[in-house]
Amino acid sequence: MLELSGVEVVYHSVVLVLKGISLNVPQGSIVALLGPNGAGKTTTLRALTGLLDIHEGRITKGQILWQGQNIASQKAESIVASGIAQVMEGRRIFPELSVEENLFAGASGRPKKDALSDMEKFYARFAILGQRRKQMAGYLSGGEQQMLAIARALMAKPKLLLLDEPSLGLAPKIVAQVGELIQEVNKEGVSILLVEQNASLALDLASYAYVMESGKIVLDGSSQELKDDKDVQEFYLGVGTKQSSYRDVKLYRRRKRWLS
Ligand SMILES: Nc1ncnc2c1ncn2[C@@H]1O[C@H](COP(=O)(O)OP(=O)(O)OP(=O)(O)O)[C@@H](O)[C@H]1O
Ligand SMILES: [Mg+2]
């Protein structure tokens, strides 16, 4: 359904940040993209949604096939119209607009009647959003804002939803609720590419995962394979010694072997 192959991204014409990313999101699946700060996860999503140019970035190599078409040089609006929606890092809702206005903003281009009936569905699912539909969204809690951000993206009726660290800064109980919502959305037929630093959440939700470091995919496999992987356990799932990077883990293991 979505297929990136050999994608390279350069910022400001000089900084090579993605060094040949290849990954797939099959129809109907949840795929996770893991990796530490600065690995290039958000950049990968920007490449997918046509949002690189506003950050002075450019795809210099590779292609992005979405439903058989190369969208690597398409504009953000036409990518959204083709069925890809994104929830950006840091819950970018409009704090000064009401909950209802935020939801409407996500539905641009759709008939008002359909948008209204979808809104009622969200209010039924999240009573709190319904109760506060006329209130400023900035007054919602962090978790409620994340739910609103996801609901707003869904108002565009996407086929593929890109989520950039939806669990960031949320309490464990709220993280679990966001996880449930992601699962529900997927059951309704929306494919999901989930960027996360919370590896245990991501591996519980996704069927397949990629681990990215310094602009490259360093590891990929089914979620179960990654959960069983000693390096992933050590670094990403916090089992045993914590190392500063996946490569350090490799080095550390090699050194340990060499010393013994
Ligand atoms: N507009 C930009 N201009 C120059 N460099 C940038 C720009 N945006 C991001 N970068 C750099 O690209 C690299 C990858 O950044 P990116 O935001 O994609 O990482 P990330 O994996 O999403 O990290 P995080 O987990 O912190 O969100 C970083 O080194 C970052 O400093
Ligand atoms: Mg990021």
mmCIF file of N, CA and C and ligand atoms in Angstrom, residues 10-12 15-18 35-46 52 54-57 89 164-165 168 195-197 212 215, ligand 1:
data_model
loop_
_atom_site.group_PDB
_atom_site.id
_atom_site.type_symbol
_atom_site.label_atom_id
_atom_site.label_comp_id
_atom_site.label_asym_id
_atom_site.label_seq_id
_atom_site.Cartn_x
_atom_site.Cartn_y
_atom_site.Cartn_z
ATOM 1 N N VAL A 10 17.673 15.679 2.329
ATOM 2 C CA VAL A 10 18.709 16.656 2.664
ATOM 3 C C VAL A 10 18.018 17.923 3.157
ATOM 4 N N TYR A 11 18.507 18.494 4.276
ATOM 5 C CA TYR A 11 18.003 19.786 4.757
ATOM 6 C C TYR A 11 18.951 20.892 4.339
ATOM 7 N N HIS A 12 18.415 22.027 4.002
ATOM 8 C CA HIS A 12 19.217 23.206 3.636
ATOM 9 C C HIS A 12 20.269 22.888 2.582
ATOM 10 N N VAL A 15 22.645 19.095 4.661
ATOM 11 C CA VAL A 15 22.659 18.069 5.712
ATOM 12 C C VAL A 15 21.867 16.838 5.265
ATOM 13 N N LEU A 16 22.578 15.740 5.053
ATOM 14 C CA LEU A 16 21.920 14.485 4.663
ATOM 15 C C LEU A 16 21.379 13.821 5.917
ATOM 16 N N VAL A 17 20.052 13.776 6.046
ATOM 17 C CA VAL A 17 19.445 13.277 7.283
ATOM 18 C C VAL A 17 18.848 11.882 7.100
ATOM 19 N N LEU A 18 18.214 11.624 5.968
ATOM 20 C CA LEU A 18 17.773 10.254 5.678
ATOM 21 C C LEU A 18 18.722 9.677 4.634
ATOM 22 N N GLY A 35 13.078 4.496 17.212
ATOM 23 C CA GLY A 35 14.423 5.051 17.116
ATOM 24 C C GLY A 35 14.604 6.195 18.078
ATOM 25 N N PRO A 36 15.857 6.472 18.436
ATOM 26 C CA PRO A 36 16.126 7.522 19.420
ATOM 27 C C PRO A 36 15.949 8.927 18.849
ATOM 28 N N ASN A 37 16.098 9.936 19.684
ATOM 29 C CA ASN A 37 15.999 11.335 19.254
ATOM 30 C C ASN A 37 16.964 11.608 18.115
ATOM 31 N N GLY A 38 16.475 12.318 17.124
ATOM 32 C CA GLY A 38 17.345 12.727 16.028
ATOM 33 C C GLY A 38 17.598 11.663 14.974
ATOM 34 N N ALA A 39 16.954 10.501 15.112
ATOM 35 C CA ALA A 39 17.191 9.399 14.163
ATOM 36 C C ALA A 39 16.668 9.733 12.761
ATOM 37 N N GLY A 40 15.630 10.571 12.703
ATOM 38 C CA GLY A 40 15.044 10.906 11.405
ATOM 39 C C GLY A 40 13.618 10.413 11.238
ATOM 40 N N LYS A 41 12.960 10.087 12.343
ATOM 41 C CA LYS A 41 11.593 9.558 12.279
ATOM 42 C C LYS A 41 10.616 10.614 11.752
ATOM 43 N N THR A 42 10.681 11.793 12.368
ATOM 44 C CA THR A 42 9.774 12.870 11.935
ATOM 45 C C THR A 42 10.076 13.268 10.491
ATOM 46 N N THR A 43 11.344 13.276 10.146
ATOM 47 C CA THR A 43 11.732 13.609 8.767
ATOM 48 C C THR A 43 11.126 12.603 7.786
ATOM 49 N N THR A 44 11.102 11.345 8.169
ATOM 50 C CA THR A 44 10.490 10.320 7.313
ATOM 51 C C THR A 44 9.019 10.643 7.081
ATOM 52 N N LEU A 45 8.316 11.043 8.163
ATOM 53 C CA LEU A 45 6.905 11.390 8.016
ATOM 54 C C LEU A 45 6.726 12.644 7.158
ATOM 55 N N ARG A 46 7.614 13.616 7.333
ATOM 56 C CA ARG A 46 7.525 14.835 6.507
ATOM 57 C C ARG A 46 7.711 14.494 5.032
ATOM 58 N N LEU A 52 8.192 18.615 3.701
ATOM 59 C CA LEU A 52 9.629 18.903 3.840
ATOM 60 C C LEU A 52 9.966 20.323 3.436
ATOM 61 N N ILE A 54 8.561 23.174 3.728
ATOM 62 C CA ILE A 54 8.455 24.257 4.710
ATOM 63 C C ILE A 54 9.561 24.168 5.767
ATOM 64 N N HIS A 55 10.285 23.056 5.787
ATOM 65 C CA HIS A 55 11.418 22.921 6.704
ATOM 66 C C HIS A 55 12.735 22.970 5.942
ATOM 67 N N GLU A 56 12.694 23.490 4.740
ATOM 68 C CA GLU A 56 13.917 23.598 3.925
ATOM 69 C C GLU A 56 14.531 22.234 3.637
ATOM 70 N N GLY A 57 13.672 21.228 3.552
ATOM 71 C CA GLY A 57 14.171 19.883 3.255
ATOM 72 C C GLY A 57 13.754 19.441 1.863
ATOM 73 N N GLU A 89 3.928 15.565 15.841
ATOM 74 C CA GLU A 89 4.558 15.517 17.145
ATOM 75 C C GLU A 89 4.032 16.670 18.010
ATOM 76 N N ASP A 164 2.911 10.633 14.986
ATOM 77 C CA ASP A 164 4.265 10.944 15.444
ATOM 78 C C ASP A 164 4.299 11.039 16.964
ATOM 79 N N GLU A 165 4.804 9.985 17.584
ATOM 80 C CA GLU A 165 4.948 9.902 19.044
ATOM 81 C C GLU A 165 3.681 10.287 19.812
ATOM 82 N N LEU A 168 3.908 10.541 23.770
ATOM 83 C CA LEU A 168 4.885 11.439 24.392
ATOM 84 C C LEU A 168 4.268 12.310 25.480
ATOM 85 N N VAL A 195 5.061 6.186 14.718
ATOM 86 C CA VAL A 195 6.408 6.565 15.153
ATOM 87 C C VAL A 195 6.381 6.660 16.670
ATOM 88 N N GLU A 196 7.300 5.974 17.324
ATOM 89 C CA GLU A 196 7.294 5.958 18.789
ATOM 90 C C GLU A 196 8.696 5.816 19.362
ATOM 91 N N GLN A 197 8.879 6.419 20.528
ATOM 92 C CA GLN A 197 10.071 6.076 21.315
ATOM 93 C C GLN A 197 9.693 5.074 22.392
ATOM 94 N N MET A 212 15.218 2.641 13.540
ATOM 95 C CA MET A 212 15.978 3.595 12.757
ATOM 96 C C MET A 212 17.009 4.284 13.631
ATOM 97 N N GLY A 215 19.455 8.119 10.553
ATOM 98 C CA GLY A 215 18.993 8.187 9.171
ATOM 99 C C GLY A 215 18.982 6.888 8.402
HETATM 100 N N1 LIG B 1 14.624 21.813 9.276
HETATM 101 C C1 LIG B 1 15.758 21.199 9.579
HETATM 102 N N2 LIG B 1 16.948 21.672 9.186
HETATM 103 C C2 LIG B 1 18.096 21.051 9.486
HETATM 104 N N3 LIG B 1 18.177 19.900 10.179
HETATM 105 C C3 LIG B 1 17.018 19.367 10.619
HETATM 106 C C4 LIG B 1 15.754 19.983 10.349
HETATM 107 N N4 LIG B 1 14.785 19.225 10.913
HETATM 108 C C5 LIG B 1 15.417 18.192 11.503
HETATM 109 N N5 LIG B 1 16.758 18.268 11.320
HETATM 110 C C6 LIG B 1 17.772 17.305 11.805
HETATM 111 O O1 LIG B 1 17.503 16.060 11.218
HETATM 112 C C7 LIG B 1 17.781 15.007 12.149
HETATM 113 C C8 LIG B 1 16.546 14.120 12.282
HETATM 114 O O2 LIG B 1 15.512 14.869 12.899
HETATM 115 P P1 LIG B 1 14.069 14.287 13.130
HETATM 116 O O3 LIG B 1 13.270 15.357 13.734
HETATM 117 O O4 LIG B 1 13.591 13.668 11.891
HETATM 118 O O5 LIG B 1 14.377 13.140 14.197
HETATM 119 P P2 LIG B 1 13.378 12.272 15.090
HETATM 120 O O6 LIG B 1 13.795 10.860 14.936
HETATM 121 O O7 LIG B 1 11.987 12.625 14.794
HETATM 122 O O8 LIG B 1 13.771 12.754 16.565
HETATM 123 P P3 LIG B 1 12.840 12.964 17.869
HETATM 124 O O9 LIG B 1 12.655 11.612 18.461
HETATM 125 O O10 LIG B 1 13.665 13.843 18.741
HETATM 126 O O11 LIG B 1 11.560 13.597 17.442
HETATM 127 C C9 LIG B 1 18.217 15.668 13.437
HETATM 128 O O12 LIG B 1 19.612 15.646 13.482
HETATM 129 C C10 LIG B 1 17.702 17.078 13.299
HETATM 130 O O13 LIG B 1 18.526 17.981 13.984
#
